[in-house]
Amino acid sequence: MQHRKDGGDDVMSPTELPSEIFYNLIGEYRHTHWPDHISSDTLERMCLALSNRTVSGQLAFQYALCVLYKAIIHISRWLRSCSSQALSNCLERSRKSYITTSLRYLSDIDFTRSPSLPMIQAFLSGASLVQLLGQTSRSWFLTSLASRGLVALGYHQSTPMFLGSEERSEVRECVYWCYYMDKTLSMLLVRPSSLPDLSFNPATLVKPESKNPLSYKVKIMVQLAHVQDLYLKALAERQNDRPYPSSLVESLQVELYAVRLKILEVRPKYNNTPMLESEWDAVDFTYFSIACTALRLDSILLHYHKKRQECVQCARNALRAMQQCHTYVSSTSNTTPDSLFWTVLLYPLTPFFVIFCNIVATSDVDDLKLLKEATVTVASIGENFSFSMNLHGLLSQLIKLCSQLEVPLKQTSTTKFGEDQSNGKVPELLNNPHAVMPEESEKDQNSRLTTTFGQAAEVDANTDPQMENLSSSQFSDQDGSRRNSIWDDGLLWDFFNIQPSVEWFDAGYDSLIDGPLD
């Protein structure tokens, strides 16, 4: 690999970046700073070093990449709510220019040098940047380099007490952000994670600050990354086609239960702030997408409507959260994939496939409507980006298949997102997350529906039309014996269990960046 000392003839050197970039980032931006591996204090230090030209060589490239990455994130968030089309166009031109320059700087970083904290920060900045552009595999590779760098420096063996000091704040931020990226991308691509297990809960490294509400979101994202790590280990340790141990499935549910309680505790504080509401809608999509994916590990899904319905309900909630996430985004901000990045691109597409399978199995017209609405949402976000249009094309094909069903679609009483069906009753699981009883009879499973993750309902199989239909027509014959339902079909079950990745989506670089990227 050849490295240009000055960044190339067509790209300015790191120390020649306009000072206006630095001033914009270290001003009022502190109050909406995205608390990843580059804190506001770290960003200010890097900006001043570049502006005063006190760094050079590889360190300058590493600093400049981190600064421009934060500038790209800043502009992307600005574009969400920018109401002026003229200003949006200017911001988008700057964003494209920063992306082009950042990718040049990334190619100039010498990966063969001894690891250092700035190098790790640069790797994580590069990983986050290329993920924003849709290059999931490349993002995973850069994250693995950052993970190995942390291991080489011994930071993976650090204790919370060691990392808790102010002078080690930059190390602490790199550890929890690297953990989040590593576990999230590894689950998405179903690849081995690169960062070894930590001796403590990495979420404890995130210090929420009331002056920056986004810090609460990041803490929950790191907590969910731990759930993803457990899921990934389950996939790796599974032997042949044996069902996953019930203890493993229950441990995932307990972890998700704890995260859900935290979301319900924090979110109401920001319900009156539209831009923060969109952030928490993105958290809801993340949560329900992971919950939907994790629930598929439960082997009794095939036989029990109640368990399968929990998974389907999580899928519904994920799609509704994705739609709601974009309600607060101005229509003029569709020039950026920022919101799509934080929702669909980093998490499995399982909810879309689960909804499709439920439509095929139950002819649910409400689910078909939901899938159509989600498809329209994806199209409205990504008219200029091929990776989102490819997703739109995939969903359109699923809808086309549903429309060709010979069985008439029927109206069912699906739960509205966020609506409590329990009439004030506290579901059993909220009192005791271990209340899931594997030995529960099928009759009890079908007559008492208690959704695991924040939604609850008491259902009487004798009065609820959907449950009555399922109990009589899908689970038993006239003599009361259980008979096979459409869920017993092997092909449909295989499709239900699929975990498609966004890796096969074209990143659409040509629409994002002018000029070559090599």
Short mmCIF file of C-alpha atoms in Angstrom, two decimals:
data_model
loop_
_atom_site.label_atom_id
_atom_site.label_comp_id
_atom_site.label_asym_id
_atom_site.label_seq_id
_atom_site.Cartn_x
_atom_site.Cartn_y
_atom_site.Cartn_z
CA MET A 1 0.00 0.00 0.00
CA GLN A 2 1.37 3.37 -1.01
CA HIS A 3 0.76 6.36 1.22
CA ARG A 4 0.76 9.94 0.02
CA LYS A 5 2.53 12.25 2.42
CA ASP A 6 0.32 15.19 1.57
CA GLY A 7 -2.94 13.33 0.98
CA GLY A 8 -2.65 13.59 -2.82
CA ASP A 9 -2.80 16.48 -5.26
CA ASP A 10 -6.61 16.58 -5.31
CA VAL A 11 -7.16 16.52 -1.54
CA MET A 12 -5.93 19.11 0.94
CA SER A 13 -3.52 18.01 3.64
CA PRO A 14 -4.95 17.49 7.14
CA THR A 15 -3.40 20.69 8.50
CA GLU A 16 -5.00 22.74 5.72
CA LEU A 17 -8.59 21.97 6.67
CA PRO A 18 -10.63 25.20 7.01
CA SER A 19 -10.73 26.44 10.59
CA GLU A 20 -14.45 27.14 10.19
CA ILE A 21 -15.04 23.39 10.42
CA PHE A 22 -13.41 23.33 13.83
CA TYR A 23 -15.25 26.38 15.16
CA ASN A 24 -18.62 24.95 14.14
CA LEU A 25 -17.94 21.62 15.82
CA ILE A 26 -16.68 22.90 19.16
CA GLY A 27 -19.37 25.55 19.69
CA GLU A 28 -23.01 24.89 20.52
CA TYR A 29 -22.57 21.45 19.02
CA ARG A 30 -21.52 20.24 22.48
CA HIS A 31 -25.16 20.10 23.58
CA THR A 32 -26.12 17.69 20.79
CA HIS A 33 -22.80 15.87 20.56
CA TRP A 34 -23.12 12.23 19.55
CA PRO A 35 -21.33 10.48 22.46
CA ASP A 36 -19.36 7.84 20.61
CA HIS A 37 -15.59 7.22 20.77
CA ILE A 38 -14.81 10.92 20.19
CA SER A 39 -16.05 13.08 23.07
CA SER A 40 -16.53 16.83 22.76
CA ASP A 41 -13.32 17.42 24.73
CA THR A 42 -11.38 15.03 22.51
CA LEU A 43 -12.82 16.66 19.40
CA GLU A 44 -11.78 20.11 20.61
CA ARG A 45 -8.26 18.90 21.33
CA MET A 46 -7.95 17.40 17.85
CA CYS A 47 -9.37 20.50 16.17
CA LEU A 48 -6.92 22.79 17.96
CA ALA A 49 -3.98 20.52 17.14
CA LEU A 50 -4.85 20.60 13.42
CA SER A 51 -5.60 24.32 13.41
CA ASN A 52 -2.33 25.16 15.20
CA ARG A 53 -0.44 22.63 13.06
CA THR A 54 1.11 20.93 16.07
CA VAL A 55 0.62 17.48 14.52
CA SER A 56 1.96 16.02 11.30
CA GLY A 57 2.37 12.76 9.42
CA GLN A 58 0.23 9.80 10.44
CA LEU A 59 -1.09 11.52 13.55
CA ALA A 60 -2.41 14.38 11.41
CA PHE A 61 -4.24 11.94 9.12
CA GLN A 62 -5.74 10.17 12.13
CA TYR A 63 -6.90 13.41 13.75
CA ALA A 64 -8.30 14.77 10.49
CA LEU A 65 -10.27 11.60 9.81
CA CYS A 66 -11.85 11.76 13.27
CA VAL A 67 -12.72 15.46 12.91
CA LEU A 68 -14.24 15.09 9.44
CA TYR A 69 -16.23 12.06 10.56
CA LYS A 70 -17.76 14.14 13.35
CA ALA A 71 -18.44 16.93 10.85
CA ILE A 72 -20.27 14.46 8.59
CA ILE A 73 -22.39 13.23 11.50
CA HIS A 74 -23.11 16.83 12.50
CA ILE A 75 -24.28 17.77 9.00
CA SER A 76 -26.33 14.59 8.65
CA ARG A 77 -28.18 15.38 11.86
CA TRP A 78 -28.64 19.00 10.75
CA LEU A 79 -30.17 17.84 7.48
CA ARG A 80 -32.88 15.98 9.39
CA SER A 81 -34.60 19.20 10.37
CA CYS A 82 -33.36 21.69 7.79
CA SER A 83 -36.42 23.39 6.27
CA SER A 84 -34.55 25.42 3.65
CA GLN A 85 -33.94 23.57 0.41
CA ALA A 86 -31.16 25.96 -0.56
CA LEU A 87 -29.37 25.43 2.74
CA SER A 88 -29.90 21.67 2.49
CA ASN A 89 -28.23 21.67 -0.92
CA CYS A 90 -25.22 23.55 0.47
CA LEU A 91 -24.96 21.24 3.45
CA GLU A 92 -25.16 18.19 1.21
CA ARG A 93 -22.34 19.48 -0.99
CA SER A 94 -20.18 19.99 2.08
CA ARG A 95 -21.07 16.54 3.36
CA LYS A 96 -20.05 14.90 0.09
CA SER A 97 -16.80 16.83 0.10
CA TYR A 98 -16.05 15.74 3.67
CA ILE A 99 -16.82 12.11 2.80
CA THR A 100 -14.48 12.18 -0.18
CA THR A 101 -11.68 13.73 1.86
CA SER A 102 -12.25 11.36 4.79
CA LEU A 103 -11.97 8.31 2.57
CA ARG A 104 -8.73 9.65 1.16
CA TYR A 105 -7.34 10.14 4.66
CA LEU A 106 -8.47 6.64 5.61
CA SER A 107 -6.50 5.18 2.71
CA ASP A 108 -3.42 7.12 3.87
CA ILE A 109 -3.39 5.60 7.36
CA ASP A 110 -0.60 3.05 7.71
CA PHE A 111 -2.19 -0.07 9.22
CA THR A 112 1.22 -1.71 9.70
CA ARG A 113 2.45 0.68 12.38
CA SER A 114 2.37 -0.08 16.09
CA PRO A 115 -1.13 0.52 17.47
CA SER A 116 -1.89 3.68 19.39
CA LEU A 117 -5.00 5.30 20.82
CA PRO A 118 -5.28 7.84 17.94
CA MET A 119 -4.99 4.98 15.45
CA ILE A 120 -7.82 3.12 17.21
CA GLN A 121 -9.92 6.29 17.20
CA ALA A 122 -9.27 6.67 13.46
CA PHE A 123 -10.23 3.05 12.77
CA LEU A 124 -13.50 3.48 14.66
CA SER A 125 -14.21 6.74 12.82
CA GLY A 126 -13.55 5.03 9.51
CA ALA A 127 -15.72 2.06 10.49
CA SER A 128 -18.63 4.32 11.43
CA LEU A 129 -18.21 6.35 8.24
CA VAL A 130 -18.21 3.44 5.79
CA GLN A 131 -21.15 1.88 7.63
CA LEU A 132 -23.01 5.14 7.06
CA LEU A 133 -22.28 4.63 3.37
CA GLY A 134 -23.58 1.07 3.40
CA GLN A 135 -20.28 -0.86 3.39
CA THR A 136 -21.05 -3.21 6.26
CA SER A 137 -18.27 -5.71 5.59
CA ARG A 138 -15.64 -3.00 5.35
CA SER A 139 -16.97 -1.47 8.55
CA TRP A 140 -16.64 -4.83 10.30
CA PHE A 141 -13.04 -5.12 9.07
CA LEU A 142 -12.07 -1.67 10.37
CA THR A 143 -13.80 -2.41 13.67
CA SER A 144 -11.80 -5.63 13.95
CA LEU A 145 -8.60 -3.61 13.49
CA ALA A 146 -9.69 -1.29 16.30
CA SER A 147 -10.52 -4.31 18.48
CA ARG A 148 -7.11 -5.85 17.91
CA GLY A 149 -5.51 -2.52 18.67
CA LEU A 150 -7.30 -2.37 22.02
CA VAL A 151 -6.13 -5.90 22.77
CA ALA A 152 -2.54 -5.09 21.76
CA LEU A 153 -2.54 -2.17 24.19
CA GLY A 154 -4.10 -4.30 26.94
CA TYR A 155 -7.20 -2.14 27.29
CA HIS A 156 -9.52 -5.16 27.05
CA GLN A 157 -8.23 -6.25 30.47
CA SER A 158 -8.85 -2.89 32.11
CA THR A 159 -11.20 -2.57 35.05
CA PRO A 160 -14.06 -0.07 35.36
CA MET A 161 -12.11 1.64 38.14
CA PHE A 162 -9.08 2.05 35.88
CA LEU A 163 -11.18 3.35 33.00
CA GLY A 164 -13.29 5.56 35.23
CA SER A 165 -10.65 8.21 35.80
CA GLU A 166 -10.84 11.44 33.82
CA GLU A 167 -7.37 11.05 32.31
CA ARG A 168 -8.44 7.74 30.78
CA SER A 169 -11.76 8.98 29.43
CA GLU A 170 -10.64 8.59 25.81
CA VAL A 171 -9.73 4.95 26.41
CA ARG A 172 -13.07 4.36 28.11
CA GLU A 173 -14.99 5.85 25.18
CA CYS A 174 -13.07 3.75 22.67
CA VAL A 175 -13.72 0.56 24.63
CA TYR A 176 -17.50 0.90 24.86
CA TRP A 177 -17.89 2.18 21.29
CA CYS A 178 -15.67 -0.56 19.89
CA TYR A 179 -17.69 -3.10 21.87
CA TYR A 180 -20.93 -1.73 20.42
CA MET A 181 -19.64 -1.73 16.83
CA ASP A 182 -17.98 -5.14 17.12
CA LYS A 183 -20.98 -6.98 18.56
CA THR A 184 -23.54 -5.22 16.37
CA LEU A 185 -21.73 -5.81 13.08
CA SER A 186 -20.73 -9.36 14.01
CA MET A 187 -24.34 -10.30 14.70
CA LEU A 188 -25.52 -8.59 11.52
CA LEU A 189 -23.01 -10.43 9.34
CA VAL A 190 -22.98 -13.59 11.50
CA ARG A 191 -19.20 -13.43 11.88
CA PRO A 192 -16.97 -14.02 14.91
CA SER A 193 -16.52 -10.94 17.05
CA SER A 194 -12.99 -9.57 17.33
CA LEU A 195 -13.10 -8.00 20.79
CA PRO A 196 -12.68 -10.57 23.60
CA ASP A 197 -15.21 -10.81 26.41
CA LEU A 198 -14.81 -8.07 28.99
CA SER A 199 -14.75 -8.83 32.70
CA PHE A 200 -17.46 -6.22 33.31
CA ASN A 201 -20.62 -4.87 31.73
CA PRO A 202 -19.45 -2.38 29.07
CA ALA A 203 -22.62 -0.33 29.51
CA THR A 204 -21.24 0.82 32.88
CA LEU A 205 -18.58 2.76 30.96
CA VAL A 206 -21.20 5.07 29.43
CA LYS A 207 -21.78 8.05 31.69
CA PRO A 208 -25.23 9.54 30.96
CA GLU A 209 -25.40 13.32 31.23
CA SER A 210 -28.65 15.23 31.65
CA LYS A 211 -27.31 18.03 29.46
CA ASN A 212 -26.86 15.56 26.61
CA PRO A 213 -29.93 13.30 26.29
CA LEU A 214 -28.22 11.29 23.54
CA SER A 215 -25.92 9.77 26.15
CA TYR A 216 -28.87 7.78 27.53
CA LYS A 217 -29.53 6.40 24.06
CA VAL A 218 -25.91 5.31 23.62
CA LYS A 219 -25.96 3.52 26.98
CA ILE A 220 -29.01 1.51 25.91
CA MET A 221 -27.38 0.73 22.55
CA VAL A 222 -24.36 -0.70 24.37
CA GLN A 223 -26.70 -2.76 26.57
CA LEU A 224 -28.38 -4.13 23.46
CA ALA A 225 -24.96 -4.94 22.03
CA HIS A 226 -24.48 -7.30 24.97
CA VAL A 227 -27.71 -9.06 24.02
CA GLN A 228 -26.42 -9.35 20.46
CA ASP A 229 -23.21 -10.88 21.77
CA LEU A 230 -25.18 -13.54 23.65
CA TYR A 231 -27.17 -14.27 20.50
CA LEU A 232 -24.00 -14.58 18.42
CA LYS A 233 -22.50 -17.02 20.93
CA ALA A 234 -25.67 -19.09 20.75
CA LEU A 235 -25.32 -19.37 16.99
CA ALA A 236 -21.66 -20.33 17.27
CA GLU A 237 -22.20 -22.97 19.97
CA ARG A 238 -25.21 -24.66 18.43
CA GLN A 239 -24.57 -28.26 17.47
CA ASN A 240 -26.21 -29.59 14.31
CA ASP A 241 -29.96 -28.99 14.34
CA ARG A 242 -30.49 -29.40 18.05
CA PRO A 243 -32.79 -26.81 19.65
CA TYR A 244 -31.23 -24.05 21.67
CA PRO A 245 -31.29 -24.62 25.45
CA SER A 246 -34.30 -23.04 27.14
CA SER A 247 -31.93 -21.44 29.66
CA LEU A 248 -30.21 -19.55 26.84
CA VAL A 249 -33.47 -18.30 25.39
CA GLU A 250 -34.61 -17.24 28.86
CA SER A 251 -31.36 -15.38 29.55
CA LEU A 252 -31.83 -13.39 26.35
CA GLN A 253 -35.38 -12.56 27.36
CA VAL A 254 -34.26 -11.42 30.81
CA GLU A 255 -31.62 -9.15 29.28
CA LEU A 256 -34.16 -7.69 26.87
CA TYR A 257 -36.65 -7.23 29.69
CA ALA A 258 -34.12 -5.13 31.63
CA VAL A 259 -33.37 -2.99 28.58
CA ARG A 260 -37.06 -2.45 27.90
CA LEU A 261 -37.63 -1.22 31.43
CA LYS A 262 -34.80 1.28 30.98
CA ILE A 263 -36.27 2.56 27.72
CA LEU A 264 -39.68 3.01 29.34
CA GLU A 265 -38.02 4.87 32.20
CA VAL A 266 -36.01 7.32 30.09
CA ARG A 267 -38.11 7.97 27.00
CA PRO A 268 -41.05 9.87 28.60
CA LYS A 269 -38.66 12.67 29.58
CA TYR A 270 -38.21 13.61 25.91
CA ASN A 271 -41.65 12.95 24.43
CA ASN A 272 -42.23 16.65 23.78
CA THR A 273 -39.04 17.18 21.78
CA PRO A 274 -39.63 16.06 18.17
CA MET A 275 -35.99 15.48 17.23
CA LEU A 276 -35.35 13.49 20.40
CA GLU A 277 -38.55 11.53 19.81
CA SER A 278 -37.12 10.37 16.50
CA GLU A 279 -33.99 9.22 18.33
CA TRP A 280 -36.07 7.10 20.68
CA ASP A 281 -38.16 5.73 17.83
CA ALA A 282 -34.86 4.54 16.37
CA VAL A 283 -34.09 2.91 19.72
CA ASP A 284 -37.46 1.17 19.60
CA PHE A 285 -36.71 -0.18 16.13
CA THR A 286 -33.34 -1.40 17.36
CA TYR A 287 -34.85 -3.04 20.41
CA PHE A 288 -37.75 -4.78 18.67
CA SER A 289 -35.59 -5.87 15.75
CA ILE A 290 -33.12 -7.55 18.11
CA ALA A 291 -35.95 -9.00 20.21
CA CYS A 292 -37.63 -10.40 17.11
CA THR A 293 -34.37 -11.98 15.98
CA ALA A 294 -33.58 -13.39 19.43
CA LEU A 295 -37.05 -14.86 19.91
CA ARG A 296 -36.58 -17.07 16.87
CA LEU A 297 -34.17 -19.15 18.93
CA ASP A 298 -37.12 -20.51 20.90
CA SER A 299 -37.82 -23.98 19.51
CA ILE A 300 -41.45 -23.99 20.66
CA LEU A 301 -42.31 -21.17 18.24
CA LEU A 302 -43.27 -23.81 15.69
CA HIS A 303 -45.91 -25.39 17.92
CA TYR A 304 -47.33 -22.60 20.09
CA HIS A 305 -49.26 -19.66 18.78
CA LYS A 306 -48.55 -17.57 21.86
CA LYS A 307 -44.79 -17.71 21.46
CA ARG A 308 -44.98 -17.14 17.74
CA GLN A 309 -47.30 -14.19 18.30
CA GLU A 310 -44.73 -12.57 20.59
CA CYS A 311 -42.19 -12.71 17.79
CA VAL A 312 -44.69 -11.35 15.26
CA GLN A 313 -45.66 -8.54 17.63
CA CYS A 314 -42.01 -7.52 17.99
CA ALA A 315 -41.74 -7.45 14.20
CA ARG A 316 -44.82 -5.23 13.96
CA ASN A 317 -43.47 -2.88 16.60
CA ALA A 318 -40.13 -2.66 14.78
CA LEU A 319 -41.75 -1.63 11.50
CA ARG A 320 -44.04 0.87 13.20
CA ALA A 321 -41.10 2.36 15.07
CA MET A 322 -39.20 2.74 11.80
CA GLN A 323 -42.14 4.59 10.27
CA GLN A 324 -42.55 6.80 13.33
CA CYS A 325 -38.83 7.56 13.33
CA HIS A 326 -39.19 9.45 10.07
CA THR A 327 -42.37 11.30 10.99
CA TYR A 328 -40.28 14.01 12.64
CA VAL A 329 -37.78 14.29 9.79
CA SER A 330 -38.41 17.14 7.35
CA SER A 331 -39.24 16.08 3.81
CA THR A 332 -36.35 18.24 2.61
CA SER A 333 -33.89 16.12 4.57
CA ASN A 334 -34.25 13.05 2.38
CA THR A 335 -30.88 13.77 0.82
CA THR A 336 -29.12 11.95 3.64
CA PRO A 337 -29.30 8.30 4.74
CA ASP A 338 -28.52 9.23 8.34
CA SER A 339 -31.81 8.09 9.87
CA LEU A 340 -31.85 4.94 7.73
CA PHE A 341 -28.34 4.17 8.96
CA TRP A 342 -29.37 4.19 12.62
CA THR A 343 -32.45 2.05 12.01
CA VAL A 344 -32.38 -0.45 9.16
CA LEU A 345 -28.75 -0.66 8.09
CA LEU A 346 -27.26 -1.77 11.41
CA TYR A 347 -29.81 -4.39 12.37
CA PRO A 348 -31.15 -7.59 10.83
CA LEU A 349 -34.02 -7.38 8.36
CA THR A 350 -35.76 -10.17 10.26
CA PRO A 351 -38.89 -8.12 11.15
CA PHE A 352 -39.74 -7.65 7.47
CA PHE A 353 -39.50 -11.38 6.80
CA VAL A 354 -41.42 -12.34 9.93
CA ILE A 355 -44.30 -10.07 8.93
CA PHE A 356 -44.29 -11.54 5.43
CA CYS A 357 -44.42 -15.08 6.82
CA ASN A 358 -47.29 -14.16 9.12
CA ILE A 359 -49.24 -12.76 6.17
CA VAL A 360 -48.73 -16.03 4.30
CA ALA A 361 -49.68 -18.10 7.34
CA THR A 362 -52.65 -16.10 8.65
CA SER A 363 -53.78 -13.88 5.73
CA ASP A 364 -53.54 -10.86 8.03
CA VAL A 365 -54.64 -7.79 6.07
CA ASP A 366 -53.34 -5.43 8.76
CA ASP A 367 -49.86 -6.90 8.49
CA LEU A 368 -49.99 -6.56 4.70
CA LYS A 369 -50.94 -2.92 5.11
CA LEU A 370 -48.09 -2.45 7.58
CA LEU A 371 -45.59 -4.04 5.19
CA LYS A 372 -46.81 -1.78 2.38
CA GLU A 373 -46.49 1.32 4.57
CA ALA A 374 -42.98 0.32 5.63
CA THR A 375 -42.05 -0.16 1.98
CA VAL A 376 -43.30 3.32 1.13
CA THR A 377 -41.27 4.71 4.04
CA VAL A 378 -38.09 3.06 2.75
CA ALA A 379 -38.76 4.43 -0.73
CA SER A 380 -39.31 7.97 0.55
CA ILE A 381 -36.04 7.86 2.46
CA GLY A 382 -33.83 6.49 -0.24
CA GLU A 383 -34.87 7.78 -3.64
CA ASN A 384 -31.27 8.84 -4.24
CA PHE A 385 -29.51 5.83 -2.72
CA SER A 386 -29.33 2.46 -4.39
CA PHE A 387 -28.93 0.44 -1.17
CA SER A 388 -32.29 1.63 0.18
CA MET A 389 -33.94 1.31 -3.22
CA ASN A 390 -32.72 -2.28 -3.35
CA LEU A 391 -34.43 -2.87 -0.01
CA HIS A 392 -37.54 -1.24 -1.45
CA GLY A 393 -37.35 -3.61 -4.42
CA LEU A 394 -37.07 -6.63 -2.14
CA LEU A 395 -40.05 -5.56 -0.03
CA SER A 396 -42.07 -4.82 -3.16
CA GLN A 397 -41.48 -8.39 -4.35
CA LEU A 398 -42.69 -9.73 -1.00
CA ILE A 399 -45.84 -7.61 -1.27
CA LYS A 400 -46.38 -8.87 -4.81
CA LEU A 401 -46.18 -12.45 -3.57
CA CYS A 402 -48.73 -11.68 -0.85
CA SER A 403 -51.14 -10.16 -3.37
CA GLN A 404 -51.10 -13.41 -5.33
CA LEU A 405 -52.37 -15.48 -2.41
CA GLU A 406 -55.52 -17.40 -3.23
CA VAL A 407 -56.71 -17.27 0.39
CA PRO A 408 -58.60 -14.01 1.02
CA LEU A 409 -56.84 -11.73 3.44
CA LYS A 410 -58.74 -11.22 6.65
CA GLN A 411 -59.00 -8.36 9.12
CA THR A 412 -57.46 -9.10 12.51
CA SER A 413 -57.17 -7.20 15.75
CA THR A 414 -53.48 -6.38 15.78
CA THR A 415 -52.05 -4.27 18.53
CA LYS A 416 -51.38 -0.63 17.80
CA PHE A 417 -47.76 0.29 18.49
CA GLY A 418 -47.28 1.51 22.04
CA GLU A 419 -50.86 0.67 23.03
CA ASP A 420 -51.33 -1.15 26.34
CA GLN A 421 -53.83 -4.00 26.03
CA SER A 422 -53.69 -4.89 29.68
CA ASN A 423 -56.18 -2.26 30.90
CA GLY A 424 -53.79 -1.17 33.60
CA LYS A 425 -52.82 -4.68 34.65
CA VAL A 426 -49.14 -5.33 35.20
CA PRO A 427 -48.10 -8.31 33.08
CA GLU A 428 -46.58 -11.20 34.96
CA LEU A 429 -43.24 -10.85 33.22
CA LEU A 430 -42.81 -7.27 34.46
CA ASN A 431 -43.03 -8.56 38.00
CA ASN A 432 -40.90 -11.62 37.35
CA PRO A 433 -38.95 -12.01 34.10
CA HIS A 434 -38.45 -15.68 34.91
CA ALA A 435 -42.19 -16.28 34.71
CA VAL A 436 -41.93 -17.86 31.27
CA MET A 437 -42.91 -21.47 31.93
CA PRO A 438 -41.67 -23.97 29.31
CA GLU A 439 -43.86 -26.72 30.75
CA GLU A 440 -47.03 -24.66 30.34
CA SER A 441 -49.76 -26.61 28.56
CA GLU A 442 -50.82 -25.77 25.04
CA LYS A 443 -54.26 -24.83 26.32
CA ASP A 444 -52.74 -22.30 28.70
CA GLN A 445 -50.39 -21.04 26.00
CA ASN A 446 -53.29 -20.30 23.69
CA SER A 447 -55.62 -18.79 26.28
CA ARG A 448 -53.20 -16.45 28.03
CA LEU A 449 -51.18 -14.13 25.84
CA THR A 450 -48.57 -12.12 27.68
CA THR A 451 -46.13 -10.51 25.33
CA THR A 452 -42.62 -10.59 26.64
CA PHE A 453 -41.27 -7.20 25.76
CA GLY A 454 -43.38 -4.32 27.00
CA GLN A 455 -46.76 -5.33 25.49
CA ALA A 456 -49.33 -7.35 27.44
CA ALA A 457 -52.77 -8.81 26.76
CA GLU A 458 -55.20 -11.09 28.53
CA VAL A 459 -56.91 -13.12 25.80
CA ASP A 460 -59.90 -15.39 26.16
CA ALA A 461 -59.77 -18.04 23.45
CA ASN A 462 -63.57 -18.38 23.66
CA THR A 463 -64.24 -14.72 22.82
CA ASP A 464 -61.33 -13.48 20.74
CA PRO A 465 -62.07 -14.13 17.03
CA GLN A 466 -58.45 -14.47 16.01
CA MET A 467 -57.60 -16.88 18.81
CA GLU A 468 -60.82 -18.82 18.28
CA ASN A 469 -60.02 -19.22 14.60
CA LEU A 470 -56.45 -20.24 15.30
CA SER A 471 -57.49 -22.70 17.99
CA SER A 472 -60.23 -24.33 15.94
CA SER A 473 -58.90 -24.25 12.39
CA GLN A 474 -55.14 -24.35 12.78
CA PHE A 475 -54.42 -26.27 15.96
CA SER A 476 -57.11 -28.94 16.23
CA ASP A 477 -59.65 -30.95 14.29
CA GLN A 478 -63.23 -31.47 15.35
CA ASP A 479 -62.17 -34.29 17.64
CA GLY A 480 -59.85 -31.92 19.48
CA SER A 481 -56.62 -33.45 18.26
CA ARG A 482 -53.85 -31.15 17.15
CA ARG A 483 -53.29 -30.98 13.41
CA ASN A 484 -50.60 -29.30 11.35
CA SER A 485 -50.91 -25.61 10.49
CA ILE A 486 -49.23 -23.76 7.67
CA TRP A 487 -46.43 -22.97 10.13
CA ASP A 488 -45.47 -26.65 9.97
CA ASP A 489 -44.48 -26.21 6.36
CA GLY A 490 -40.70 -26.57 6.19
CA LEU A 491 -40.19 -23.95 3.49
CA LEU A 492 -42.18 -21.30 5.34
CA TRP A 493 -40.37 -22.11 8.59
CA ASP A 494 -36.99 -21.79 6.87
CA PHE A 495 -38.06 -18.42 5.51
CA PHE A 496 -39.29 -17.36 8.94
CA ASN A 497 -35.89 -18.21 10.40
CA ILE A 498 -33.84 -16.41 7.79
CA GLN A 499 -31.57 -13.60 8.93
CA PRO A 500 -30.85 -11.60 5.78
CA SER A 501 -28.01 -9.13 5.89
CA VAL A 502 -27.76 -5.75 4.21
CA GLU A 503 -24.32 -6.76 2.95
CA TRP A 504 -25.72 -7.62 -0.46
CA PHE A 505 -27.08 -4.09 -0.92
CA ASP A 506 -25.05 -1.88 -3.22
CA ALA A 507 -23.75 1.02 -1.14
CA GLY A 508 -24.54 3.50 -3.89
CA TYR A 509 -21.30 5.43 -3.70
CA ASP A 510 -21.87 7.07 -7.07
CA SER A 511 -24.87 8.93 -5.70
CA LEU A 512 -23.07 9.99 -2.53
CA ILE A 513 -19.67 11.06 -3.75
CA ASP A 514 -18.42 12.75 -6.87
CA GLY A 515 -15.22 11.32 -8.29
CA PRO A 516 -13.30 8.08 -7.83
CA LEU A 517 -12.72 6.52 -4.44
CA ASP A 518 -9.57 4.52 -5.11
#
